[in-house]
Amino acid sequence: MSATKPRRSIFLGRMPLPERNFVADALRAETVGGVLLLAAAVIALIWANTLSGSYAAIRDFHLGPASLGLDLSVQHWAANGLLAIFFFVAGIELKRELVAGELRDPKAAALPVVAAVCGMATPAIVYAVVNGIGGGSLQGWAVPTATDIAFALAVLAVIGTSLPSALRAFLLTLAVVDDLFAILIIAVFFTSTINFLALGFAVIGLALFYLLLRKGVRGWYVYVPLALVIWGLMENSGVHATIAGVAMGLMLRCHRRDGEDRSPGERIEHLVRPLSAGLAVPLFALFSAGVSIAGGAVHDVFTRPETLGVVLGLVVGKALGVFGGTWVTARFTKAELNPDLKWPDVFAVATLAGIGFTVSLLIGELAFSEDLALASEIKASVLIGSLLAAVCAAVLLKLRNNKYRTLCEDEERDEDHDGIPDIYELDKPEYHLRMAAILEAKAAEHRRLAEVAARTHAGDDGPA
């Protein structure tokens, strides 16, 4: 028999299944998604400040069928098209939280929901106060209100290896509710003119999408074309097209029926998340984060009221709003903080919520679409504010992580080497007897070593 020839590798062809699964699983991790997002932003900054001509030419290049109202720039496609995938995943996360997560129980949901609301209201107030005093524009009040889920969870995953799992659940619930209100802000405040005919057909498309789901119709070849049509109609309606992604995500069933390992929502999120984390969000960052930082750009961020309001809103407003809202709710209502968490943990997460990035960049573009120079400065302020919030949060989380790691080590200590951590035997008399014997043996050994050392020392100093 002739040996089977090894299969030739095709350049840029389909990856072998193990490698493909490995890449997909990596992209589902918050850490990898956050790193890709950060890398895309850094590349955008370097590209825009070294080869600004080529960056602007590609970012502003238009493509798409004009007859369908889709002759859009590359930046517009990234913000309205690719980011709809991100909001689709966010919609599924919100639905899952509502039916099976923290938001299902009103008592458990109270703290993160109030924290999210206060964490959006306070930055807006900070921005308004700064611009009211400085005589700036109030158009950007919504820019510092958003929290970037991917970036915040990535920082928590990298730093908080020993932090309680309840802290991640609190942050995730807070960020999902934050995203919901950010979507409402985009829909209500950044929709100028509405094409009711296109909007009506988009609603009909969403109703058909919902009906097909409830009838149990399966097949990507049915839903993907329909989703593209709904998105195109929403884009032409004047309502921000990402709303279509959220609406479709919320329609998916996220509770499991008998015999199901995963619900349809969980299964589709599992499939789409790598596309969102590995392509949609990084490309949006690539074509939105490219701002010029030459000359006095950084100085202007801290002197112009609009940009200073964004920075203070993200760094100060978010921390005060999230922490203050949580504390007041726990203090004056029946809602209680998870017993696994302490107030320093909540403050660290409140600071982490100041990472606005993706959604803040999007809202900045919408708020100052008619003033491109100011829009660019607002983007710079979002990047600086998010960076400052990330650094402050990383320091606080690191301190808390060290504290919990020490506690974990104490809980796992087994001085008597009986295979049972000592903390579980504190109330047993035999444990104390064993520990007393161990301590006495150690003390006797120390005395013996001291006597040997004393005799050796005496022998060295005595006569030869």
Short mmCIF file of C-alpha atoms in Angstrom, two decimals:
data_model
loop_
_atom_site.label_atom_id
_atom_site.label_comp_id
_atom_site.label_asym_id
_atom_site.label_seq_id
_atom_site.Cartn_x
_atom_site.Cartn_y
_atom_site.Cartn_z
CA MET A 1 0.00 0.00 0.00
CA SER A 2 1.24 3.43 -0.86
CA ALA A 3 1.61 5.91 1.94
CA THR A 4 -1.08 8.56 2.08
CA LYS A 5 0.26 11.90 0.94
CA PRO A 6 0.00 14.63 3.55
CA ARG A 7 -2.60 17.26 2.74
CA ARG A 8 -1.05 20.42 1.35
CA SER A 9 -1.54 23.56 3.37
CA ILE A 10 -3.32 26.30 1.44
CA PHE A 11 -2.22 29.85 2.16
CA LEU A 12 -5.12 31.74 3.78
CA GLY A 13 -7.28 28.62 3.34
CA ARG A 14 -9.48 26.94 5.90
CA MET A 15 -7.67 26.30 9.17
CA PRO A 16 -7.49 22.74 10.55
CA LEU A 17 -10.30 22.08 13.01
CA PRO A 18 -8.17 22.01 16.23
CA GLU A 19 -6.49 25.33 15.37
CA ARG A 20 -9.80 26.88 14.34
CA ASN A 21 -11.44 25.84 17.62
CA PHE A 22 -8.45 27.14 19.59
CA VAL A 23 -8.64 30.58 17.91
CA ALA A 24 -12.42 30.77 18.38
CA ASP A 25 -12.18 29.84 22.07
CA ALA A 26 -9.43 32.42 22.59
CA LEU A 27 -11.59 35.14 21.02
CA ARG A 28 -14.41 34.27 23.43
CA ALA A 29 -12.16 35.12 26.38
CA GLU A 30 -12.51 38.69 27.66
CA THR A 31 -8.73 38.99 27.99
CA VAL A 32 -8.04 38.31 24.31
CA GLY A 33 -10.88 40.54 23.14
CA GLY A 34 -9.64 43.38 25.32
CA VAL A 35 -6.05 42.96 24.07
CA LEU A 36 -7.23 43.04 20.42
CA LEU A 37 -9.28 46.15 21.14
CA LEU A 38 -6.30 47.85 22.77
CA ALA A 39 -3.96 46.77 19.95
CA ALA A 40 -6.34 48.17 17.32
CA ALA A 41 -6.52 51.50 19.18
CA VAL A 42 -2.71 51.72 19.43
CA ILE A 43 -2.31 50.90 15.73
CA ALA A 44 -4.89 53.57 14.89
CA LEU A 45 -3.04 56.19 16.95
CA ILE A 46 0.32 55.32 15.39
CA TRP A 47 -1.13 55.20 11.88
CA ALA A 48 -3.01 58.50 12.24
CA ASN A 49 0.04 60.29 13.63
CA THR A 50 2.64 58.93 11.20
CA LEU A 51 0.80 58.34 7.92
CA SER A 52 -2.22 60.55 8.47
CA GLY A 53 -2.91 60.95 4.75
CA SER A 54 -3.35 57.24 4.08
CA TYR A 55 -5.33 56.77 7.31
CA ALA A 56 -7.80 59.52 6.40
CA ALA A 57 -8.05 58.29 2.79
CA ILE A 58 -9.00 54.74 3.84
CA ARG A 59 -11.22 55.84 6.72
CA ASP A 60 -13.20 58.23 4.49
CA PHE A 61 -13.33 55.98 1.42
CA HIS A 62 -16.95 55.34 0.37
CA LEU A 63 -18.32 52.02 -0.84
CA GLY A 64 -21.69 50.33 -1.08
CA PRO A 65 -24.78 50.52 -3.27
CA ALA A 66 -25.93 54.15 -3.43
CA SER A 67 -29.30 53.07 -4.84
CA LEU A 68 -30.04 51.35 -1.51
CA GLY A 69 -28.85 54.33 0.53
CA LEU A 70 -25.76 52.42 1.62
CA ASP A 71 -22.93 54.40 -0.02
CA LEU A 72 -21.09 54.76 3.28
CA SER A 73 -17.54 55.51 4.35
CA VAL A 74 -15.35 52.76 5.80
CA GLN A 75 -15.62 54.44 9.20
CA HIS A 76 -19.43 54.52 8.89
CA TRP A 77 -19.54 50.84 7.93
CA ALA A 78 -17.43 50.01 10.99
CA ALA A 79 -19.53 52.14 13.36
CA ASN A 80 -23.00 51.29 12.06
CA GLY A 81 -22.42 47.93 10.40
CA LEU A 82 -19.78 45.94 12.25
CA LEU A 83 -20.71 47.42 15.61
CA ALA A 84 -24.26 46.08 15.12
CA ILE A 85 -22.70 42.63 15.64
CA PHE A 86 -21.27 43.81 18.97
CA PHE A 87 -24.67 45.14 20.03
CA PHE A 88 -26.31 41.91 18.87
CA VAL A 89 -24.10 40.01 21.33
CA ALA A 90 -24.84 42.65 23.99
CA GLY A 91 -28.57 42.11 23.37
CA ILE A 92 -28.19 38.35 23.93
CA GLU A 93 -26.23 39.00 27.15
CA LEU A 94 -28.97 41.32 28.37
CA LYS A 95 -31.68 38.78 27.55
CA ARG A 96 -29.74 36.05 29.35
CA GLU A 97 -29.34 38.25 32.42
CA LEU A 98 -33.08 39.00 32.36
CA VAL A 99 -34.22 35.37 32.19
CA ALA A 100 -31.44 33.44 33.94
CA GLY A 101 -28.99 35.89 35.49
CA GLU A 102 -28.81 38.58 38.16
CA LEU A 103 -31.59 40.68 36.58
CA ARG A 104 -34.12 37.86 37.01
CA ASP A 105 -34.34 38.46 40.76
CA PRO A 106 -35.39 42.07 41.50
CA LYS A 107 -33.63 42.04 44.89
CA ALA A 108 -30.34 40.80 43.43
CA ALA A 109 -30.68 43.12 40.42
CA ALA A 110 -31.39 46.24 42.46
CA LEU A 111 -27.79 47.08 43.33
CA PRO A 112 -26.18 46.70 39.87
CA VAL A 113 -29.17 48.35 38.13
CA VAL A 114 -29.12 51.38 40.44
CA ALA A 115 -25.32 51.42 40.17
CA ALA A 116 -25.59 51.49 36.37
CA VAL A 117 -28.19 54.29 36.38
CA CYS A 118 -26.21 56.42 38.85
CA GLY A 119 -23.04 55.54 36.97
CA MET A 120 -24.54 57.11 33.85
CA ALA A 121 -26.27 60.08 35.47
CA THR A 122 -23.28 61.28 37.52
CA PRO A 123 -20.80 61.51 34.60
CA ALA A 124 -23.42 63.43 32.62
CA ILE A 125 -23.85 65.82 35.57
CA VAL A 126 -20.07 66.22 35.91
CA TYR A 127 -19.81 66.99 32.19
CA ALA A 128 -22.68 69.51 32.41
CA VAL A 129 -21.17 71.27 35.45
CA VAL A 130 -17.70 71.54 33.86
CA ASN A 131 -19.14 72.92 30.62
CA GLY A 132 -21.60 75.16 32.43
CA ILE A 133 -18.74 76.77 34.34
CA GLY A 134 -16.37 76.82 31.35
CA GLY A 135 -18.93 77.93 28.77
CA GLY A 136 -18.58 74.78 26.65
CA SER A 137 -21.08 72.82 24.57
CA LEU A 138 -23.54 70.53 26.33
CA GLN A 139 -23.88 68.32 23.23
CA GLY A 140 -21.40 65.78 24.59
CA TRP A 141 -23.18 65.10 27.89
CA ALA A 142 -23.75 61.45 26.93
CA VAL A 143 -20.15 60.69 25.93
CA PRO A 144 -18.82 59.72 29.41
CA THR A 145 -21.93 57.74 30.38
CA ALA A 146 -20.97 54.41 28.74
CA THR A 147 -18.88 51.49 30.00
CA ASP A 148 -16.96 49.21 27.63
CA ILE A 149 -17.83 45.63 28.60
CA ALA A 150 -14.98 43.93 26.73
CA PHE A 151 -12.25 46.25 27.98
CA ALA A 152 -13.47 46.34 31.59
CA LEU A 153 -13.86 42.57 31.83
CA ALA A 154 -10.45 42.09 30.21
CA VAL A 155 -8.77 44.25 32.88
CA LEU A 156 -10.65 42.38 35.61
CA ALA A 157 -9.66 39.01 34.11
CA VAL A 158 -5.97 39.94 33.93
CA ILE A 159 -5.68 41.57 37.36
CA GLY A 160 -8.34 39.80 39.42
CA THR A 161 -7.21 36.20 39.39
CA SER A 162 -8.08 35.73 43.07
CA LEU A 163 -11.04 38.12 43.33
CA PRO A 164 -14.51 36.73 44.19
CA SER A 165 -16.56 35.57 41.20
CA ALA A 166 -19.40 37.74 42.51
CA LEU A 167 -17.34 40.79 41.53
CA ARG A 168 -17.31 39.77 37.87
CA ALA A 169 -21.06 39.07 38.00
CA PHE A 170 -21.64 42.53 39.48
CA LEU A 171 -19.54 44.20 36.77
CA LEU A 172 -21.13 42.19 33.97
CA THR A 173 -24.68 43.01 35.12
CA LEU A 174 -23.78 46.65 35.58
CA ALA A 175 -22.18 46.85 32.12
CA VAL A 176 -25.11 45.10 30.41
CA VAL A 177 -27.62 47.53 31.96
CA ASP A 178 -25.24 50.35 31.07
CA ASP A 179 -25.28 49.18 27.45
CA LEU A 180 -29.08 49.07 27.45
CA PHE A 181 -29.33 52.69 28.55
CA ALA A 182 -26.58 53.70 26.11
CA ILE A 183 -28.64 52.15 23.31
CA LEU A 184 -31.70 54.10 24.48
CA ILE A 185 -29.65 57.30 24.55
CA ILE A 186 -28.48 56.70 20.98
CA ALA A 187 -32.03 55.94 19.81
CA VAL A 188 -33.69 58.90 21.54
CA PHE A 189 -31.13 61.69 21.47
CA PHE A 190 -29.14 61.00 18.31
CA THR A 191 -31.94 60.38 15.85
CA SER A 192 -32.60 63.61 13.98
CA THR A 193 -34.85 62.87 11.00
CA ILE A 194 -36.85 59.66 10.70
CA ASN A 195 -37.89 57.95 7.49
CA PHE A 196 -41.08 56.35 8.78
CA LEU A 197 -41.52 54.17 5.68
CA ALA A 198 -38.09 52.54 6.12
CA LEU A 199 -38.63 52.31 9.88
CA GLY A 200 -42.01 50.65 9.35
CA PHE A 201 -40.54 48.01 7.05
CA ALA A 202 -37.71 47.46 9.56
CA VAL A 203 -40.30 46.82 12.29
CA ILE A 204 -42.11 44.39 9.98
CA GLY A 205 -38.80 42.63 9.37
CA LEU A 206 -38.19 42.38 13.13
CA ALA A 207 -41.70 40.98 13.61
CA LEU A 208 -40.99 38.35 10.93
CA PHE A 209 -37.65 37.56 12.64
CA TYR A 210 -39.47 37.07 15.95
CA LEU A 211 -42.22 34.92 14.34
CA LEU A 212 -39.68 32.62 12.66
CA LEU A 213 -37.88 32.15 15.97
CA ARG A 214 -41.09 31.27 17.77
CA LYS A 215 -42.07 28.82 15.03
CA GLY A 216 -38.75 27.03 15.52
CA VAL A 217 -37.45 27.72 12.00
CA ARG A 218 -33.73 26.96 11.87
CA GLY A 219 -30.97 27.77 9.38
CA TRP A 220 -28.52 30.62 9.10
CA TYR A 221 -29.48 31.03 5.42
CA VAL A 222 -32.90 32.26 6.63
CA TYR A 223 -31.84 34.60 9.44
CA VAL A 224 -28.63 36.15 8.09
CA PRO A 225 -30.23 37.59 4.88
CA LEU A 226 -33.24 38.76 6.90
CA ALA A 227 -30.95 40.39 9.48
CA LEU A 228 -29.07 42.22 6.71
CA VAL A 229 -32.33 43.52 5.24
CA ILE A 230 -33.51 44.69 8.69
CA TRP A 231 -30.17 46.40 9.26
CA GLY A 232 -30.30 48.15 5.87
CA LEU A 233 -33.83 49.40 6.51
CA MET A 234 -32.87 50.62 9.98
CA GLU A 235 -29.86 52.44 8.52
CA ASN A 236 -32.11 54.22 6.02
CA SER A 237 -34.71 55.05 8.64
CA GLY A 238 -32.49 57.53 10.46
CA VAL A 239 -32.47 55.46 13.67
CA HIS A 240 -28.97 54.26 14.49
CA ALA A 241 -28.56 50.89 12.78
CA THR A 242 -27.02 49.20 15.83
CA ILE A 243 -30.52 49.25 17.39
CA ALA A 244 -31.43 46.48 14.93
CA GLY A 245 -28.68 44.28 16.37
CA VAL A 246 -29.86 44.81 19.94
CA ALA A 247 -33.50 44.13 19.02
CA MET A 248 -32.67 40.84 17.30
CA GLY A 249 -30.44 39.77 20.21
CA LEU A 250 -33.26 40.39 22.70
CA MET A 251 -35.63 38.22 20.64
CA LEU A 252 -33.57 35.06 21.00
CA ARG A 253 -34.67 32.50 23.57
CA CYS A 254 -32.10 32.28 26.35
CA HIS A 255 -33.75 29.83 28.77
CA ARG A 256 -33.10 26.12 28.41
CA ARG A 257 -35.82 23.62 27.78
CA ASP A 258 -35.78 19.97 28.86
CA GLY A 259 -33.05 18.04 27.08
CA GLU A 260 -31.15 21.16 25.94
CA ASP A 261 -27.51 21.65 26.87
CA ARG A 262 -27.67 25.24 25.65
CA SER A 263 -30.49 27.57 24.67
CA PRO A 264 -30.59 29.00 21.11
CA GLY A 265 -29.37 32.36 22.46
CA GLU A 266 -26.39 30.78 24.21
CA ARG A 267 -25.54 28.73 21.13
CA ILE A 268 -25.70 31.70 18.75
CA GLU A 269 -23.75 33.92 21.14
CA HIS A 270 -21.08 31.21 21.30
CA LEU A 271 -20.83 31.28 17.50
CA VAL A 272 -20.98 35.05 16.98
CA ARG A 273 -18.81 36.28 19.88
CA PRO A 274 -15.48 35.47 18.13
CA LEU A 275 -16.65 37.54 15.13
CA SER A 276 -17.58 40.41 17.44
CA ALA A 277 -14.42 40.31 19.57
CA GLY A 278 -11.98 39.40 16.79
CA LEU A 279 -13.26 41.52 13.91
CA ALA A 280 -16.14 43.94 14.56
CA VAL A 281 -14.91 45.76 17.67
CA PRO A 282 -11.19 45.93 16.70
CA LEU A 283 -12.05 47.31 13.24
CA PHE A 284 -14.34 49.90 14.80
CA ALA A 285 -11.51 50.94 17.13
CA LEU A 286 -9.06 51.01 14.21
CA PHE A 287 -11.14 53.53 12.26
CA SER A 288 -12.46 55.53 15.23
CA ALA A 289 -9.50 55.85 17.62
CA GLY A 290 -7.12 57.43 15.09
CA VAL A 291 -6.80 60.96 16.46
CA SER A 292 -3.90 63.36 16.15
CA ILE A 293 -1.95 63.85 19.37
CA ALA A 294 0.64 66.17 17.89
CA GLY A 295 1.46 69.57 19.36
CA GLY A 296 -0.72 70.64 22.24
CA ALA A 297 -3.48 68.08 21.67
CA VAL A 298 -3.07 66.47 25.10
CA HIS A 299 -2.86 69.91 26.71
CA ASP A 300 -6.10 70.92 24.96
CA VAL A 301 -7.88 67.87 26.39
CA PHE A 302 -7.32 69.19 29.92
CA THR A 303 -8.07 72.84 29.13
CA ARG A 304 -11.11 72.74 26.84
CA PRO A 305 -14.37 72.31 28.83
CA GLU A 306 -15.90 69.72 26.46
CA THR A 307 -12.89 67.40 26.58
CA LEU A 308 -12.14 68.01 30.27
CA GLY A 309 -15.78 67.21 31.04
CA VAL A 310 -15.42 63.85 29.28
CA VAL A 311 -12.21 62.95 31.15
CA LEU A 312 -13.59 63.94 34.56
CA GLY A 313 -16.89 62.26 33.76
CA LEU A 314 -15.18 58.95 33.03
CA VAL A 315 -12.59 59.02 35.82
CA VAL A 316 -14.48 60.81 38.62
CA GLY A 317 -18.15 60.71 37.65
CA LYS A 318 -18.29 56.98 36.95
CA ALA A 319 -16.50 56.03 40.19
CA LEU A 320 -18.66 58.29 42.35
CA GLY A 321 -21.87 57.36 40.56
CA VAL A 322 -21.45 53.57 40.65
CA PHE A 323 -20.08 53.43 44.20
CA GLY A 324 -22.43 56.08 45.59
CA GLY A 325 -25.51 54.53 43.99
CA THR A 326 -24.59 51.10 45.33
CA TRP A 327 -23.88 52.36 48.85
CA VAL A 328 -27.04 54.48 49.13
CA THR A 329 -29.21 51.62 47.84
CA ALA A 330 -27.68 49.13 50.28
CA ARG A 331 -27.89 51.64 53.13
CA PHE A 332 -31.47 52.83 52.75
CA THR A 333 -33.31 49.93 51.07
CA LYS A 334 -33.68 46.19 51.62
CA ALA A 335 -31.14 45.44 48.89
CA GLU A 336 -27.94 43.89 50.23
CA LEU A 337 -24.42 43.65 48.92
CA ASN A 338 -23.29 40.14 48.06
CA PRO A 339 -21.70 38.73 51.26
CA ASP A 340 -18.61 37.71 49.25
CA LEU A 341 -17.90 41.36 48.39
CA LYS A 342 -16.52 44.23 50.44
CA TRP A 343 -16.94 47.95 49.81
CA PRO A 344 -13.33 48.40 48.62
CA ASP A 345 -14.13 45.79 45.94
CA VAL A 346 -17.13 47.82 44.81
CA PHE A 347 -15.06 51.01 44.63
CA ALA A 348 -12.43 49.26 42.52
CA VAL A 349 -15.10 48.06 40.08
CA ALA A 350 -16.70 51.52 40.10
CA THR A 351 -13.39 52.96 38.98
CA LEU A 352 -13.10 50.23 36.34
CA ALA A 353 -16.50 51.25 34.94
CA GLY A 354 -14.85 54.50 33.80
CA ILE A 355 -13.42 52.66 30.78
CA GLY A 356 -15.80 54.04 28.16
CA PHE A 357 -13.91 53.39 24.93
CA THR A 358 -16.12 51.66 22.30
CA VAL A 359 -19.56 53.10 23.04
CA SER A 360 -18.15 56.45 24.22
CA LEU A 361 -16.26 56.81 20.93
CA LEU A 362 -19.46 56.03 19.05
CA ILE A 363 -21.53 58.56 21.02
CA GLY A 364 -18.75 61.15 20.58
CA GLU A 365 -18.95 60.73 16.81
CA LEU A 366 -22.72 61.14 16.88
CA ALA A 367 -22.73 64.11 19.28
CA PHE A 368 -20.21 66.19 17.30
CA SER A 369 -20.80 64.92 13.78
CA GLU A 370 -21.00 68.50 12.48
CA ASP A 371 -17.74 69.63 14.10
CA LEU A 372 -15.04 67.20 12.98
CA ALA A 373 -12.22 69.02 14.79
CA LEU A 374 -14.04 68.90 18.12
CA ALA A 375 -15.11 65.30 17.45
CA SER A 376 -11.44 64.37 17.08
CA GLU A 377 -10.60 66.08 20.38
CA ILE A 378 -13.51 64.30 22.08
CA LYS A 379 -12.10 60.98 20.87
CA ALA A 380 -8.73 61.89 22.38
CA SER A 381 -10.44 62.73 25.68
CA VAL A 382 -12.26 59.36 25.65
CA LEU A 383 -8.96 57.54 25.12
CA ILE A 384 -7.18 59.50 27.86
CA GLY A 385 -10.08 59.21 30.31
CA SER A 386 -10.43 55.46 29.68
CA LEU A 387 -6.68 54.98 30.11
CA LEU A 388 -6.63 56.90 33.42
CA ALA A 389 -9.63 54.92 34.69
CA ALA A 390 -7.98 51.64 33.65
CA VAL A 391 -4.73 52.51 35.44
CA CYS A 392 -6.48 53.59 38.65
CA ALA A 393 -8.70 50.51 38.59
CA ALA A 394 -5.73 48.21 37.93
CA VAL A 395 -3.94 49.55 41.03
CA LEU A 396 -7.02 49.17 43.24
CA LEU A 397 -7.85 45.72 41.88
CA LYS A 398 -4.26 44.58 42.35
CA LEU A 399 -4.37 45.59 46.02
CA ARG A 400 -7.66 43.77 46.52
CA ASN A 401 -6.38 40.75 44.57
CA ASN A 402 -3.32 40.51 46.85
CA LYS A 403 -5.62 40.66 49.87
CA TYR A 404 -7.80 37.80 48.59
CA ARG A 405 -4.79 35.75 47.50
CA THR A 406 -3.44 35.93 51.04
CA LEU A 407 -6.81 34.81 52.39
CA CYS A 408 -6.87 31.92 49.92
CA GLU A 409 -3.41 30.82 51.01
CA ASP A 410 -4.53 30.92 54.65
CA GLU A 411 -7.58 28.82 53.80
CA GLU A 412 -5.47 26.20 52.01
CA ARG A 413 -2.76 25.93 54.68
CA ASP A 414 -2.35 22.41 56.07
CA GLU A 415 0.18 22.53 58.92
CA ASP A 416 -0.47 18.99 60.16
CA HIS A 417 -0.34 17.51 56.61
CA ASP A 418 -3.48 15.45 57.06
CA GLY A 419 -4.96 16.50 53.69
CA ILE A 420 -7.60 18.70 55.31
CA PRO A 421 -7.08 22.52 55.34
CA ASP A 422 -6.58 23.71 58.89
CA ILE A 423 -9.40 26.25 58.69
CA TYR A 424 -11.96 23.43 58.50
CA GLU A 425 -10.63 21.84 61.72
CA LEU A 426 -10.49 24.87 64.01
CA ASP A 427 -13.47 23.72 66.08
CA LYS A 428 -12.19 20.15 66.60
CA PRO A 429 -10.37 19.42 69.92
CA GLU A 430 -8.17 16.79 68.26
CA TYR A 431 -6.97 19.40 65.80
CA HIS A 432 -5.75 21.65 68.58
CA LEU A 433 -3.99 18.69 70.24
CA ARG A 434 -2.23 17.84 66.95
CA MET A 435 -1.24 21.47 66.41
CA ALA A 436 0.07 21.73 69.98
CA ALA A 437 2.17 18.60 69.42
CA ILE A 438 3.50 19.99 66.14
CA LEU A 439 4.40 23.32 67.76
CA GLU A 440 6.07 21.55 70.69
CA ALA A 441 8.09 19.38 68.28
CA LYS A 442 9.19 22.47 66.36
CA ALA A 443 10.16 24.22 69.60
CA ALA A 444 12.18 21.18 70.74
CA GLU A 445 13.95 21.09 67.39
CA HIS A 446 14.81 24.79 67.69
CA ARG A 447 16.19 24.20 71.22
CA ARG A 448 18.30 21.26 70.02
CA LEU A 449 19.74 23.31 67.14
CA ALA A 450 20.48 26.18 69.51
CA GLU A 451 22.36 23.85 71.88
CA VAL A 452 24.37 22.37 69.01
CA ALA A 453 25.25 25.85 67.80
CA ALA A 454 26.28 26.88 71.33
CA ARG A 455 28.58 23.87 71.77
CA THR A 456 30.14 24.44 68.36
CA HIS A 457 30.73 28.08 69.18
CA ALA A 458 32.32 27.17 72.53
CA GLY A 459 34.60 24.63 70.85
CA ASP A 460 35.80 27.21 68.34
CA ASP A 461 36.60 29.79 71.02
CA GLY A 462 38.27 27.36 73.49
CA PRO A 463 41.94 26.40 73.70
CA ALA A 464 43.37 24.28 70.95
#
